Amino acid sequence: PGTVTATVYNILGQPVRRVDYGRRQAGAHGLTWQIDAGLPAGAYLLAVEVDGDRVATRKLLVVR
């Protein structure tokens, strides 16, 4: 088990959104995130961390 956090970074590496998912048990999980209207179209990186350790990074493209 661990505390799961997802952070979205812009192309400059600056965090622009953060979502805390709380404590989760070990295993495969899906994350849902509603993109708000304030996030401009563009390319981003989504980083998922468990207890502060990065476990996944994915490209994210927002198209408006």
Coordinates of C-alpha atoms in Angstrom, one line a residue:
P1 CA 0.0 0.0 0.0
G2 CA 1.1 3.6 -0.6
T3 CA -0.1 7.2 -1.1
V4 CA -0.6 7.9 -4.8
T5 CA -0.2 11.3 -6.4
A6 CA -0.4 12.3 -10.1
T7 CA 1.3 15.6 -11.2
V8 CA 1.0 17.2 -14.6
Y9 CA 4.0 19.2 -15.8
N10 CA 4.2 21.6 -18.7
I11 CA 7.0 21.3 -21.3
L12 CA 9.2 23.5 -19.1
G13 CA 9.0 21.0 -16.3
Q14 CA 6.8 23.2 -14.1
P15 CA 4.0 21.5 -12.2
V16 CA 0.6 22.8 -13.4
R17 CA -1.9 20.3 -11.8
R18 CA -1.7 17.8 -8.9
V19 CA -4.2 15.2 -7.9
D20 CA -3.9 13.3 -4.7
Y21 CA -5.6 9.8 -4.8
G22 CA -4.9 8.9 -1.2
R23 CA -3.7 5.5 0.0
R24 CA -4.1 2.5 -2.3
Q25 CA -3.5 -1.2 -1.9
A26 CA -0.8 -2.9 -4.1
G27 CA -2.0 -3.9 -7.5
A28 CA -3.1 -2.5 -10.8
H29 CA -5.3 0.6 -10.6
G30 CA -6.7 3.2 -13.1
L31 CA -6.6 6.9 -12.5
T32 CA -9.3 9.3 -13.6
W33 CA -8.6 13.0 -14.0
Q34 CA -11.1 15.5 -15.4
I35 CA -9.2 18.1 -17.4
D36 CA -10.5 21.5 -16.4
A37 CA -11.1 24.4 -18.8
G38 CA -8.2 26.4 -17.3
L39 CA -5.5 24.0 -18.7
P40 CA -4.5 25.3 -22.2
A41 CA -4.1 23.0 -25.2
G42 CA -0.6 21.6 -25.5
A43 CA 1.8 18.9 -24.6
Y44 CA 2.3 17.8 -21.0
L45 CA 3.9 15.1 -18.9
L46 CA 1.9 13.1 -16.4
A47 CA 3.9 11.7 -13.5
V48 CA 2.5 9.2 -11.0
E49 CA 4.2 8.8 -7.7
V50 CA 3.7 6.3 -4.8
D51 CA 5.0 7.5 -1.5
G52 CA 7.1 10.1 -3.3
D53 CA 8.8 7.6 -5.7
R54 CA 8.0 8.1 -9.4
V55 CA 6.5 4.9 -10.8
A56 CA 5.3 6.0 -14.2
T57 CA 5.5 9.0 -16.6
R58 CA 3.4 9.4 -19.7
K59 CA 2.9 12.0 -22.4
L60 CA -0.3 13.9 -22.3
L61 CA -1.8 15.9 -25.2
V62 CA -4.6 18.3 -24.5
V63 CA -6.6 19.3 -27.6
R64 CA -9.3 21.9 -27.4

